[in-house]
Coordinates of C-alpha atoms in Angstrom, one line a residue:
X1 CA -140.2 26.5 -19.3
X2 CA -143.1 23.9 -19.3
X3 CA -140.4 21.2 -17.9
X4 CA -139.0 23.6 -15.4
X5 CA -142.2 24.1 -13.9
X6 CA -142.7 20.8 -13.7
X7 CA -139.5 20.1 -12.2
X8 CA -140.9 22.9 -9.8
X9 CA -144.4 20.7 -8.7
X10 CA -142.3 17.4 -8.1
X11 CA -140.0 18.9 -5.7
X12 CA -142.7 20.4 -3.8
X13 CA -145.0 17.2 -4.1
X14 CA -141.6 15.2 -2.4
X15 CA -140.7 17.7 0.1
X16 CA -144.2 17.7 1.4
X17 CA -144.3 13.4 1.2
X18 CA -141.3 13.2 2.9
X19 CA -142.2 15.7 5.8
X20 CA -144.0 14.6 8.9
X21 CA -146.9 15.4 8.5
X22 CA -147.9 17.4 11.4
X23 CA -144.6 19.7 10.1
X24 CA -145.5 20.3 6.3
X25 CA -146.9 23.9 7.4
X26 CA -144.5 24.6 10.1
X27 CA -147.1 23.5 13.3
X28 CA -148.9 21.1 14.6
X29 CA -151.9 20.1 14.0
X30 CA -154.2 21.0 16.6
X31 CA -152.6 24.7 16.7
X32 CA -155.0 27.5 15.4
X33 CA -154.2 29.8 13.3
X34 CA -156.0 32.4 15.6
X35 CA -153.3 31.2 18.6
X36 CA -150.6 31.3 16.1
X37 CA -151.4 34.9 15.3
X38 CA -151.7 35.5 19.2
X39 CA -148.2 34.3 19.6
X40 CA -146.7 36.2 17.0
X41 CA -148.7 39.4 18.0
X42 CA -147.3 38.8 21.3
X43 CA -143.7 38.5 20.5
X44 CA -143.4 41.2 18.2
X45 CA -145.9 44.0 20.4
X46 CA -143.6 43.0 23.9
X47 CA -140.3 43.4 22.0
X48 CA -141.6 46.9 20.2
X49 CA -142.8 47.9 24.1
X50 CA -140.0 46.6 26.1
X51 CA -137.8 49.2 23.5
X52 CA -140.1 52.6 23.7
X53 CA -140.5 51.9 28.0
X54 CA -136.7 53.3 28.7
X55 CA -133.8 53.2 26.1
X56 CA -131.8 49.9 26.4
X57 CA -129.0 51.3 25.1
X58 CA -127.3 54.4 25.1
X59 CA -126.2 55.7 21.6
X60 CA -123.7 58.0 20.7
X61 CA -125.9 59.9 19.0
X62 CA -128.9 60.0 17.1
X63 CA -128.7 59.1 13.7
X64 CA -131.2 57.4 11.1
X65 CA -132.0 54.1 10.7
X66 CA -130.4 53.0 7.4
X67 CA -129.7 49.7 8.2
X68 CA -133.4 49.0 8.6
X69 CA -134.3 51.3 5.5
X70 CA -132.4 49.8 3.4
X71 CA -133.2 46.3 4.6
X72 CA -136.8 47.1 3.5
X73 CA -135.6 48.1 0.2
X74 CA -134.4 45.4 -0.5
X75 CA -137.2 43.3 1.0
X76 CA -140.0 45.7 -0.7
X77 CA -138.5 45.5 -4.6
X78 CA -138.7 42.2 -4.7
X79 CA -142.3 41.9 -3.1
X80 CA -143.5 44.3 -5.1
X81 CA -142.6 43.1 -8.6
X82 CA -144.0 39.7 -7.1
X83 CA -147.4 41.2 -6.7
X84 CA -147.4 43.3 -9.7
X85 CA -145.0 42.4 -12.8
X86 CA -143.5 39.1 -11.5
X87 CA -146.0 37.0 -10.2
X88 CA -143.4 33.6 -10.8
X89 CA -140.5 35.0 -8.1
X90 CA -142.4 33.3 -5.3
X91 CA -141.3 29.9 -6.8
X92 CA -138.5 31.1 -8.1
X93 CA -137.0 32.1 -4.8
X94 CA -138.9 30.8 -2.2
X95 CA -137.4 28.4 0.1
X96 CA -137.5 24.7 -0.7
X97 CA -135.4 21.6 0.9
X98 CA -135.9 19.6 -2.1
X99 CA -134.6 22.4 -4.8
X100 CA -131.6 23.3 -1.8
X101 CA -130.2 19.8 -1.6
X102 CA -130.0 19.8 -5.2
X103 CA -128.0 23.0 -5.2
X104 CA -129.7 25.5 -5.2
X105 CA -128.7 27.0 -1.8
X106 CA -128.8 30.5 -2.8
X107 CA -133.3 30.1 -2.0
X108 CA -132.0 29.9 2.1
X109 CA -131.4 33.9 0.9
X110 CA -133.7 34.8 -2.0
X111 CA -136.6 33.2 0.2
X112 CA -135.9 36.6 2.2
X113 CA -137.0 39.2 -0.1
X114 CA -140.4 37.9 -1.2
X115 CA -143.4 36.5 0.5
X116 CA -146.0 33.4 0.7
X117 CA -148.6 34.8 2.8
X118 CA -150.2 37.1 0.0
X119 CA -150.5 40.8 -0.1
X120 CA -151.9 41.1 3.4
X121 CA -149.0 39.1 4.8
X122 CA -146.3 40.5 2.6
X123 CA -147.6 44.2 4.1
X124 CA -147.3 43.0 7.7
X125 CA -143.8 41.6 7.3
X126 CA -142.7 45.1 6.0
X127 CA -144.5 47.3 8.5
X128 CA -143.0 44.4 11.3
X129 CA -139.5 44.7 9.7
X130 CA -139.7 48.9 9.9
X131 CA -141.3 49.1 13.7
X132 CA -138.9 46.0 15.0
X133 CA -136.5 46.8 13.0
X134 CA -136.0 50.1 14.2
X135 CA -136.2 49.5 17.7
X136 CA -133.7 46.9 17.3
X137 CA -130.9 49.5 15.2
X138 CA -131.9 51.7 18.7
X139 CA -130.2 48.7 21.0
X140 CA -127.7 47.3 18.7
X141 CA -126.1 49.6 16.3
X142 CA -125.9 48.7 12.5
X143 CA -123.5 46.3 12.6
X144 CA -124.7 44.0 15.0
X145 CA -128.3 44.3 13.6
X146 CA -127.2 42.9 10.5
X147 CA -125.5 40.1 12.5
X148 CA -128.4 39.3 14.3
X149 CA -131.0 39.6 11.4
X150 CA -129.2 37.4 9.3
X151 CA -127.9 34.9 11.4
X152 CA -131.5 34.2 12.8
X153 CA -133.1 34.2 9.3
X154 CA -130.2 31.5 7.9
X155 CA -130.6 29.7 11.3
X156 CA -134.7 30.1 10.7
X157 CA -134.1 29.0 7.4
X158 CA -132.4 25.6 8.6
X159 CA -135.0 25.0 11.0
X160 CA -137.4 25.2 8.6
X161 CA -135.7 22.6 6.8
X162 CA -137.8 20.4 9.7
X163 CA -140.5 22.1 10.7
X164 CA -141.5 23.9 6.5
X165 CA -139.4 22.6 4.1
X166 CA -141.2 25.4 1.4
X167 CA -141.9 29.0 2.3
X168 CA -140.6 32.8 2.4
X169 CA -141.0 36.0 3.8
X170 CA -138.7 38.7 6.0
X171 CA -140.4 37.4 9.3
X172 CA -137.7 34.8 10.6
X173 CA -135.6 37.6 10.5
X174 CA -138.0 39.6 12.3
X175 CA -138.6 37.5 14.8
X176 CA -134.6 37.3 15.7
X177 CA -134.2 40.9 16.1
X178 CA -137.6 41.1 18.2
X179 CA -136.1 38.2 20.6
X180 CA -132.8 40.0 20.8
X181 CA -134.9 43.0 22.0
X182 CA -136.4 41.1 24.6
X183 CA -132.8 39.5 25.8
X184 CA -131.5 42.6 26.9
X185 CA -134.8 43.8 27.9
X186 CA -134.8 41.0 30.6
X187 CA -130.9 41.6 30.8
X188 CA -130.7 45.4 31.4
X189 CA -134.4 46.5 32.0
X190 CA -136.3 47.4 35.4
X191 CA -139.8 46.4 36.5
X192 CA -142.1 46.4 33.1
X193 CA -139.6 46.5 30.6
X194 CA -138.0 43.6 31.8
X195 CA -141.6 41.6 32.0
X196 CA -142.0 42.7 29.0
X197 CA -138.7 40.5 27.8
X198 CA -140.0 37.2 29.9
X199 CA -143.4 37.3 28.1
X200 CA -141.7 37.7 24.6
X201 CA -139.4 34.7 25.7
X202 CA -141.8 32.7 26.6
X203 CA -144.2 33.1 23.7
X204 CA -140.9 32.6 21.4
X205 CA -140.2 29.5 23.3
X206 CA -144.0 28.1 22.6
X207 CA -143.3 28.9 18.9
X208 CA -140.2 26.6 19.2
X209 CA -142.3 23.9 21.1
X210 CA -144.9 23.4 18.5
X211 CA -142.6 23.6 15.9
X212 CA -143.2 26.8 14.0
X213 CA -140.1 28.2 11.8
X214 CA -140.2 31.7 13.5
X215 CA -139.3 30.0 17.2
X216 CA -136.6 28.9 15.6
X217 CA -135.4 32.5 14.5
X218 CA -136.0 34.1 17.9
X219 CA -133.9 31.1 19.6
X220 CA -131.0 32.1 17.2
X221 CA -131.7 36.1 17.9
X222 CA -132.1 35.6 21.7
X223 CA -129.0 33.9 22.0
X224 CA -127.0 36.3 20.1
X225 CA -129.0 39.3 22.3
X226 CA -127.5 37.4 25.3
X227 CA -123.8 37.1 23.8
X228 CA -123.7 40.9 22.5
X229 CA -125.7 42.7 25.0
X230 CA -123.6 45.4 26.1
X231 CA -121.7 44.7 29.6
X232 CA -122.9 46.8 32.5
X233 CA -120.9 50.1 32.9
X234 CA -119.9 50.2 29.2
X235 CA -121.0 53.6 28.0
X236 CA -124.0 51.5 25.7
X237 CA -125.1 50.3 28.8
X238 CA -128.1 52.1 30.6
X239 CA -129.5 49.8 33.1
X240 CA -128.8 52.7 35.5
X241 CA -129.9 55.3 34.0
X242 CA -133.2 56.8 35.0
X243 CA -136.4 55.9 33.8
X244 CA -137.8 58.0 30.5
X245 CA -140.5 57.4 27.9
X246 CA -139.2 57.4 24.1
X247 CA -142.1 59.0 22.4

């Protein structure tokens, strides 16, 4: 145990010296943390509001979200035995270059079901993951949400091989399905709810800029937004439809 550990400490000691070091933490230096927490705030609230203005898509019918339940399921386990009776998952699971180039590739997943920004953190990715992730099974359907979350948390997970080589949490997923929201928000959407789209774009695009993990994520999910979004006239499309509020 004590020489795992240790093997533990000297692969984050090199994945840190051989980062740049305005990347070790995922940003640059001269970025805030209060205007890091602005942009994310930003991305997630727009994508959340561009889905209650007017439905984006047209479902066949109404049906519970168990995609996005039993994402945080799987997500809240996990997160909770790491706060509670498992205080070792973190490193045990948590993403990190050095320990994934050595073959242990299975962390780009695990990283995904517990957290590094302690309990506050780890209760804002949930409640993120149920309030996006919702709106998101509203647009896309099961299938496709899965698509989108996971391809944009993999594809946040090899940007992060860049920009944080060690980390974890549900968010780059997060942050893929909000983007996708936002795609066919700009897309399909009339007058706010297609502002609403730009400004999420935009503050997913500054995220990218100054290299934070979760821009990556929402580049991945707003691309795939644009390829699946419904085509106009299909019955999931409802671009025409009239305006009403989803309370």
């Amino acid at each position: 145990m004590e020489s795992a550990e240790q093997d533990r400490r000297a692969a984050k000691a090199d994945a840190a010296a051989h980062s740049p070091s305005y990347l070790t933490t995922g940003k640059i230096d001269n970025v805030t943390t209060g205007l890091l927490a602005a942009l994310y705030a930003v991305v997630l609230t727009t994508a959340f509001a561009a889905s209650r203005v007017r439905p984006l898509s047209t479902p066949l019918r109404t049906r519970w979200p168990w995609t996005t339940t039993i994402a945080i399921i799987i997500v809240g386990i996990p997160t909770l035995a790491q706060f509670t009776v498992a205080p070792s998952l973190l490193e045990d699971l948590e993403r990190n270059w050095t320990l994934v180039a050595q073959g242990q590739v299975w962390r780009l997943l695990t990283s995904l079901v517990v957290q590094d920004g302690g309990a506050a953190g780890a209760i804002f990715n949930l409640v993120a993951l149920a309030m996006i992730g919702f709106a998101a099974e509203q647009v896309w359907g099961p299938i496709r949400w899965a698509v989108i979350a996971l391809t944009g948390a993999l594809g946040g997970e090899l940007w992060g091989k860049i920009v944080q080589p060690i980390g974890a949490g549900n968010s780059v997923a997060v942050f893929s399905l909000a983007a996708s929201i936002a795609v066919v928000a700009v897309l399909r959407g009339v007058g706010l709810q297609r502002l609403l789209g730009i400004i999420n774009l935009a503050g997913a695009a500054v995220l990218l800029i100054i290299g934070d993990i979760h821009g990556g994520a929402a580049t991945i999910g707003g691309v795939l937004g644009a390829v699946l979004a419904p085509p106009r006239g299909s019955p999931q499309d409802s671009s025409d439809s009239r305006p009403t509020c989803l309370a």
